Short mmCIF file of C-alpha atoms and ligand atoms in Angstrom, two decimals:
data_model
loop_
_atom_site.label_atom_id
_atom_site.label_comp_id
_atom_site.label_asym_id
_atom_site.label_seq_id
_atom_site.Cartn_x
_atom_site.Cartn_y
_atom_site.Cartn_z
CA UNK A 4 27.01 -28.87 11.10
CA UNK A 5 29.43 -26.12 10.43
CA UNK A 6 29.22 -24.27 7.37
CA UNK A 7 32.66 -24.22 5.48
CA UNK A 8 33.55 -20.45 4.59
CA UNK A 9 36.12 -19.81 2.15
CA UNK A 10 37.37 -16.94 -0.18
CA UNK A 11 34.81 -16.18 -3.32
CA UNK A 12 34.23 -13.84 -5.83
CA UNK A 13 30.47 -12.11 -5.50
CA UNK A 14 29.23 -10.22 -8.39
CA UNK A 15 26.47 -7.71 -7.92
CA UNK A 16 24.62 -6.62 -11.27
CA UNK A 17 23.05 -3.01 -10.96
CA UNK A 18 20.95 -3.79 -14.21
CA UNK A 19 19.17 -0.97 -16.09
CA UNK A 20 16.52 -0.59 -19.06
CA UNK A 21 14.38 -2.53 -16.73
CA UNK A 22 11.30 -1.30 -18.78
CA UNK A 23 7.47 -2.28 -19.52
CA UNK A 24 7.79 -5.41 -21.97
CA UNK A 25 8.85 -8.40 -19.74
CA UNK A 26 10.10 -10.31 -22.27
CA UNK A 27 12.51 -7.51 -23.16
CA UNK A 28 13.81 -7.09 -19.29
CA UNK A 29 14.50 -11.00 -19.09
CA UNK A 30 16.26 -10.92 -22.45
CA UNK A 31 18.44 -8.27 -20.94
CA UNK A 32 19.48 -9.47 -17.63
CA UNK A 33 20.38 -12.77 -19.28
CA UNK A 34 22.39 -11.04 -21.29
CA UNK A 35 23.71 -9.09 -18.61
CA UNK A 36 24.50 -12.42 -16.48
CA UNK A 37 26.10 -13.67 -19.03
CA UNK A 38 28.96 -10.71 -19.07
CA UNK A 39 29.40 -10.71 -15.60
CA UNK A 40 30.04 -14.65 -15.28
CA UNK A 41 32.85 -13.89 -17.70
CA UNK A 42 34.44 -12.13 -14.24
CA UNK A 43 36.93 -9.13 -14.17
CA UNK A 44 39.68 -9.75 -15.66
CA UNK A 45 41.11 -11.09 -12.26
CA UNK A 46 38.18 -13.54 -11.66
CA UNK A 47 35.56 -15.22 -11.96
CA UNK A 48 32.23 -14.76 -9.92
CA UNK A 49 31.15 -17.68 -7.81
CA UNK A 50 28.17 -15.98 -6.87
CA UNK A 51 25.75 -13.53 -9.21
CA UNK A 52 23.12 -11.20 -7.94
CA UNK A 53 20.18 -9.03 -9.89
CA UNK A 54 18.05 -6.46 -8.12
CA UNK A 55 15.01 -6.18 -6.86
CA UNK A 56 11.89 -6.19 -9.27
CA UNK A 57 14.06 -7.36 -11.78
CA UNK A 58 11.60 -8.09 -14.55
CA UNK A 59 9.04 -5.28 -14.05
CA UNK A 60 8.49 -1.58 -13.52
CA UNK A 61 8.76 -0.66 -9.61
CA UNK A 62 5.38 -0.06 -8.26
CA UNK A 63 2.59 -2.04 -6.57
CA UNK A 64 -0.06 -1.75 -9.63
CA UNK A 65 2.56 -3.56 -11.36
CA UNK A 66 3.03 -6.35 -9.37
CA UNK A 67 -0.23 -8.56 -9.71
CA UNK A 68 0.33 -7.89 -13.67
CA UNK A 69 3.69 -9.41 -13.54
CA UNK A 70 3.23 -11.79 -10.97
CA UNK A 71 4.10 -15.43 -11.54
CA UNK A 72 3.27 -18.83 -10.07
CA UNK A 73 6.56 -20.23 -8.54
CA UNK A 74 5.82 -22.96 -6.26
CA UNK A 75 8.43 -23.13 -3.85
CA UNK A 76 8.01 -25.08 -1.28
CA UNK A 77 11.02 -25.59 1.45
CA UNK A 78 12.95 -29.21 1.63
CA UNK A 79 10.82 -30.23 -0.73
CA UNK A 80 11.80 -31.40 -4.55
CA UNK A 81 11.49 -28.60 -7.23
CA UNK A 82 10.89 -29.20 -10.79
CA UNK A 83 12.02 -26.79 -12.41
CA UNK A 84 10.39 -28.28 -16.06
CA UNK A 85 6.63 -28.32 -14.31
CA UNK A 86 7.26 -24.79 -13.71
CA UNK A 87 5.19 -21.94 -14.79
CA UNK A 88 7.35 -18.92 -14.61
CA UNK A 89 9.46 -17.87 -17.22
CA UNK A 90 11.34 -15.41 -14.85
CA UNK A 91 12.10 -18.73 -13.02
CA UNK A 92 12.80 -20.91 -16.11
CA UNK A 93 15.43 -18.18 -17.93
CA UNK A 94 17.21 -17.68 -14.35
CA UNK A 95 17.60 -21.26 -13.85
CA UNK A 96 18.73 -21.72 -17.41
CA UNK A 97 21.32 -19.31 -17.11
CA UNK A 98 22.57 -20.41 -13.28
CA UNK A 99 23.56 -23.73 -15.35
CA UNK A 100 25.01 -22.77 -18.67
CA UNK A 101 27.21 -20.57 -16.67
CA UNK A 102 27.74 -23.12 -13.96
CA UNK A 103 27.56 -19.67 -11.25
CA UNK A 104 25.64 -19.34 -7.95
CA UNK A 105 22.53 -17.26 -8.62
CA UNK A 106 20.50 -14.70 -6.62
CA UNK A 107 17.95 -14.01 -9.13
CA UNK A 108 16.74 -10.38 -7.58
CA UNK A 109 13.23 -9.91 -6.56
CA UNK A 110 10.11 -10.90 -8.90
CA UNK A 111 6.27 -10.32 -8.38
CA UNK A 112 5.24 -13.98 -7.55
CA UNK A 113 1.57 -15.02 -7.35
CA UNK A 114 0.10 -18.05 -5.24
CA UNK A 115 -3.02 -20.82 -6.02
CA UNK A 116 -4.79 -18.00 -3.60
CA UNK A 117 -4.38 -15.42 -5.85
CA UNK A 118 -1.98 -13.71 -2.83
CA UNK A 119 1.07 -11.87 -4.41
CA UNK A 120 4.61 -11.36 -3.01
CA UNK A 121 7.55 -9.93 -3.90
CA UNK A 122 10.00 -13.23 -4.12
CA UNK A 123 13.63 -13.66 -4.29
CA UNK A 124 14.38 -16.88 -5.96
CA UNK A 125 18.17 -18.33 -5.49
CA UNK A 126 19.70 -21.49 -7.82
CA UNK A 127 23.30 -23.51 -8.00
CA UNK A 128 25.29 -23.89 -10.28
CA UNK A 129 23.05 -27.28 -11.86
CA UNK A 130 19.96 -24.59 -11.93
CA UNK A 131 17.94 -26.34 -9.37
CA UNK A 132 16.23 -23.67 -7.42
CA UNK A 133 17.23 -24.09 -3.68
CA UNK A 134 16.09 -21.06 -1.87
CA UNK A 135 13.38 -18.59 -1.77
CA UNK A 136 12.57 -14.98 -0.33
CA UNK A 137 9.31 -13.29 0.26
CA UNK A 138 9.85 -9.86 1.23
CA UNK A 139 8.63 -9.71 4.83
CA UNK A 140 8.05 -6.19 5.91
CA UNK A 141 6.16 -4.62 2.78
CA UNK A 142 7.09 -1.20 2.01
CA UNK A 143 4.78 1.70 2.92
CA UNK A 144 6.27 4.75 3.63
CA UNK A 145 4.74 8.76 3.49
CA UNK A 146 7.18 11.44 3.70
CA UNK A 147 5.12 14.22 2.47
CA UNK A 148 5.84 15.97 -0.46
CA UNK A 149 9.05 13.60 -0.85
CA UNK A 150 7.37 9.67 -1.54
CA UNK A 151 4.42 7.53 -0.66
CA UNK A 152 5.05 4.01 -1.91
CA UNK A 153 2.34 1.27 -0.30
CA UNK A 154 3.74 -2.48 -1.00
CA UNK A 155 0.59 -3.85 0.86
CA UNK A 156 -2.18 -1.86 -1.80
CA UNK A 157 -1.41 -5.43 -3.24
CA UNK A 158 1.68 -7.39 -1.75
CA UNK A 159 0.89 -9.71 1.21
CA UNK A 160 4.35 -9.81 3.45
CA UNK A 161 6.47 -12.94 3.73
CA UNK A 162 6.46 -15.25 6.72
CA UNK A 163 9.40 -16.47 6.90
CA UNK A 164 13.21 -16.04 7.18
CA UNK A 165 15.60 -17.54 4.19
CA UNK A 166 19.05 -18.69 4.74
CA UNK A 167 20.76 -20.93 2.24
CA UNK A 168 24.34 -22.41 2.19
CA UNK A 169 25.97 -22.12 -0.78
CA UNK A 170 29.07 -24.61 -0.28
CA UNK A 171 31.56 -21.35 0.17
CA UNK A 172 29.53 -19.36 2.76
CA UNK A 173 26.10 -19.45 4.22
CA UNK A 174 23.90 -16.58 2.95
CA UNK A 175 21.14 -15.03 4.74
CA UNK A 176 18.66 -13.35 2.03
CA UNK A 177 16.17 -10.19 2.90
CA UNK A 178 14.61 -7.77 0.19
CA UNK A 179 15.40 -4.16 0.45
CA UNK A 180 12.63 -2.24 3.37
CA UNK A 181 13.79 -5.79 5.02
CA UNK A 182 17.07 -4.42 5.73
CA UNK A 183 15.76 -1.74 8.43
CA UNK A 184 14.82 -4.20 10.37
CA UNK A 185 17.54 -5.17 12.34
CA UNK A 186 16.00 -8.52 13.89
CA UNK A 187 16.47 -10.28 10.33
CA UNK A 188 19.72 -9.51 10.25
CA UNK A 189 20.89 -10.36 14.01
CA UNK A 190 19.09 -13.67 13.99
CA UNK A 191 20.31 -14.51 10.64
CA UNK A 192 24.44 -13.68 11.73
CA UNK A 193 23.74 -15.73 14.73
CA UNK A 194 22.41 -18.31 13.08
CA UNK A 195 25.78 -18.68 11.48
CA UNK A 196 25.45 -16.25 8.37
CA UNK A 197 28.81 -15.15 7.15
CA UNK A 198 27.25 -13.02 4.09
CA UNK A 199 24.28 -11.39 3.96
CA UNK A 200 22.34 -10.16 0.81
CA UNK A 201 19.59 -7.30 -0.39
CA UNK A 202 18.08 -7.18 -3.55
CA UNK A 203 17.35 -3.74 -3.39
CA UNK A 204 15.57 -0.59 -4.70
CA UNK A 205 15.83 2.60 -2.36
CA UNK A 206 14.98 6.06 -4.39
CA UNK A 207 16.00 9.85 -4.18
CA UNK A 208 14.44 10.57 -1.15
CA UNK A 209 15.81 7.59 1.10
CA UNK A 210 18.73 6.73 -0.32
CA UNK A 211 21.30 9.25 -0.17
CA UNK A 212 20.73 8.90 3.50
CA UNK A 213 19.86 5.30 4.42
CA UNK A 214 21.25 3.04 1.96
CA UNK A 215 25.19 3.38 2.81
CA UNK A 216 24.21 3.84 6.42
CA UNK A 217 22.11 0.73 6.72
CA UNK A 218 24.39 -1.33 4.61
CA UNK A 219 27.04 -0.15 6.66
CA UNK A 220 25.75 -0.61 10.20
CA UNK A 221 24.06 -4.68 9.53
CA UNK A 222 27.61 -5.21 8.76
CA UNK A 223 28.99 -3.66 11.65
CA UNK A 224 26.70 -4.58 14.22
CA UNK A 225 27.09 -8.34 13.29
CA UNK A 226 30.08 -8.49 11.89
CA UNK A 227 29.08 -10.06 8.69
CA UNK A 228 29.76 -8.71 4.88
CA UNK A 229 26.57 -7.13 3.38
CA UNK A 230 25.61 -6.71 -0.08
CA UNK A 231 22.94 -4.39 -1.25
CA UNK A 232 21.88 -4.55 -5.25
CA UNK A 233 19.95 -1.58 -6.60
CA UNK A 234 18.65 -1.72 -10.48
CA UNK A 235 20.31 0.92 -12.07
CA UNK A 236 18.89 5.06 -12.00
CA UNK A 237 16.15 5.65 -14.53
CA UNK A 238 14.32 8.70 -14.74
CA UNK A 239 12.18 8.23 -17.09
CA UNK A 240 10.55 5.18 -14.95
CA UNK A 241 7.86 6.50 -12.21
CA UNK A 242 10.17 5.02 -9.69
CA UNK A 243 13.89 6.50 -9.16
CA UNK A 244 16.08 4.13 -7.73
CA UNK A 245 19.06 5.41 -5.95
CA UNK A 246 21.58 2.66 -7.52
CA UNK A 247 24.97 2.57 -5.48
CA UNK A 248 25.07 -1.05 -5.57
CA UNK A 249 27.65 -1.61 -2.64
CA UNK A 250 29.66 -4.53 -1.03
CA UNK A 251 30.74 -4.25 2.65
CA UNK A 252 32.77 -5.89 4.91
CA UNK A 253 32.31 -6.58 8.47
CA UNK A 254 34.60 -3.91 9.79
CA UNK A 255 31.97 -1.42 7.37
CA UNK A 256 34.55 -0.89 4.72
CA UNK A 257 33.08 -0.44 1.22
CA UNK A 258 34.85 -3.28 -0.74
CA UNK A 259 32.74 -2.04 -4.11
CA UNK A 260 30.25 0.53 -4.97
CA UNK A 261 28.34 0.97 -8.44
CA UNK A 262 27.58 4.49 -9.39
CA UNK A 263 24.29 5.70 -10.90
CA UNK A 264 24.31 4.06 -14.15
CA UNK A 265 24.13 -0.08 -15.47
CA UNK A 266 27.57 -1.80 -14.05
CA UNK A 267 28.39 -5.10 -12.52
CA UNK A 268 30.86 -4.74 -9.35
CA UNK A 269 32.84 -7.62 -8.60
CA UNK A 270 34.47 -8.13 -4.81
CA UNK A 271 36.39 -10.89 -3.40
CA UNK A 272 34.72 -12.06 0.22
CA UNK A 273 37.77 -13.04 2.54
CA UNK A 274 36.99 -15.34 5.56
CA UNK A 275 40.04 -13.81 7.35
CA UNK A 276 38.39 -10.61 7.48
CA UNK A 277 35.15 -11.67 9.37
CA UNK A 278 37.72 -13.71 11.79
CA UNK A 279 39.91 -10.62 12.77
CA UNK A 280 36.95 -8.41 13.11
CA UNK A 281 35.85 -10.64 15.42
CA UNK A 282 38.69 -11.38 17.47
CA UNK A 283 40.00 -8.03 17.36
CA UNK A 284 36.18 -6.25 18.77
CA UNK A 285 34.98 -9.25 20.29
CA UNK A 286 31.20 -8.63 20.56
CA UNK A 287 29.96 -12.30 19.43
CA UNK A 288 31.37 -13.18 22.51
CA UNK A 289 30.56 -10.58 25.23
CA UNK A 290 26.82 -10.65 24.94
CA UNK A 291 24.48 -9.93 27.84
CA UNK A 292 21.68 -12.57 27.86
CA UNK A 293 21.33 -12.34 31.94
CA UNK A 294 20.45 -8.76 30.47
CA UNK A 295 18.69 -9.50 27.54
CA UNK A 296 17.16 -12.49 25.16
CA UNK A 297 19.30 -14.17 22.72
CA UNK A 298 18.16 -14.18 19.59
CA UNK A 299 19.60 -16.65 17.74
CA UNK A 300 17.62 -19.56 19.66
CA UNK A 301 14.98 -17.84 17.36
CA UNK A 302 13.17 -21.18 15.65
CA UNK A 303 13.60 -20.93 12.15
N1 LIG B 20 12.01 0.09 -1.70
C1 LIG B 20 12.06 -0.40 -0.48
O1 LIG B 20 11.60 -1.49 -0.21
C2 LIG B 20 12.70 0.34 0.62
C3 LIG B 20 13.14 1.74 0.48
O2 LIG B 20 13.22 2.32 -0.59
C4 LIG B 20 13.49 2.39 1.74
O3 LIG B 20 13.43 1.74 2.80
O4 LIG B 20 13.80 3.58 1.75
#
């Protein structure tokens, strides 16, 4: 079946004073959801996304103490009152009194194994949860005297790949490192992704160089839009995100950028745009696969 794909309104929230006390970080990205559902003046967002790590400090001897027991379990029914995460529960709640599309960032999550991940959890508008992301290539990077960050000290990777359709467009999901890996992107595009989107956290060191770049080039190179959401600079955390939320269209134009600081960007995702890129530079349809494999008879 082919996905319908139609003009919407995405909303990216680069949230900030994303501190120790979860309670306190929850309270304030409700709060924050709540603004940015009231739209721009112009509109009204169809589609909502937080960052990654959302509801605790950055850094993996965080993430076991935040982690929560989600659940999720693909095609089969969710209930969202049995549940025993209150990142889950508030997120949920507030998908449905604002009646918005919701990619609720990244949280910790924890399993009956006592495994933890770093999980992107997605709702409708009726707060049923209908999607989930594990972040599948863990972030360990050493550029010496610059930043060592090691996911897998205590994050096990994802296993799978997470595409959801939201009614307007169907959304491929990865989690920040996620995005340097091309192959999630390629087989998500031609597996008939129109948008795809990155909770995200870069920092000082990769950021200026890689975020724009990457964000850029996914887009170009499959000719889908691509959204990257950073939380918001803090340096008094011990991890610096870069921010620059960004929005970008499949011919790499930046349709919306956040700066440094806490702000919601709103962008308008036109169909057209995707259609003429791909008309006018018609890659999707002069690949070699006497040459090489095609990916997209990947099994999901
Ligand atoms: N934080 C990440 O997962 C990735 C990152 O910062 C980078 O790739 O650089």
């Amino acid at each position: 079946m082919t996905t319908v794909f139609r003009p919407f309104t995405l909303a990216l929230i680069q949230l900030g004073s994303i501190g120790a006390n979860k309670a306190d970080n929850l309270r304030h990205a409700r709060q924050v959801i709540l603004q940015a559902a009231q739209g721009n003046g112009v509109k009204k967002p169809d589609l909502i996304v937080l960052p990654e790590c959302f509801n605790s400090p950055y850094g993996h001897i965080h993430f076991p103490v935040y982690a929560e027991p989600i659940g999720f379990v693909p095609g089969k029914p969710y209930d969202i009152d049995q549940c025993q995460s209150e990142s889950v529960k508030m997120l949920s709640t507030v998908a449905r009194e604002t009646s918005t599309w919701l990619i609720g960032g990244s949280i910790p999550e924890c399993d009956s194994n006592g495994k933890v991940f770093n999980t992107c959890t997605v709702y409708d508008p009726k707060g049923a949860l209908v999607a989930t992301h594990r972040k599948v290539h863990l972030f360990d990077i050493d550029i010496p005297g610059q930043i060592k960050f090691k996911e897998s000290e205590t994050l096990t990777g994802g296993s799978s790949l997470s595409h959801f359709d939201a009614g307007f467009a169907k959304i491929g999901l990865g989690i920040c490192y996620d995005i340097r890996f091309p192959e999630l992107a390629m087989i998500a595009a031609r597996q008939g992704c129109h948008v795809l989107i990155y909770p995200g956290a870069f920092n000082m060191t990769t950021g200026p160089l890689h975020w724009e770049l990457l964000s850029r080039s996914r887009a170009v190179d499959n000719q889908v839009f691509v959204s990257v959401c950073s939380p918001a600079r803090d340096l008094s955390a011990g991890y610096h995100a870069w921010g620059h939320s960004m929005i970008v269209d499949p011919m790499g134009r930046i349709l919306g950028e956040a700066g440094a600081e806490e702000e919601i960007v709103y962008a308008t995702i036109e169909p057209e745009v995707l259609y003429s890129t791909r008309t006018g530079i018609p890659v999707t349809v002069q690949r070699r696969f006497d040459v090489y494999p095609d990916v997209s008879k990947f099994p999901n």
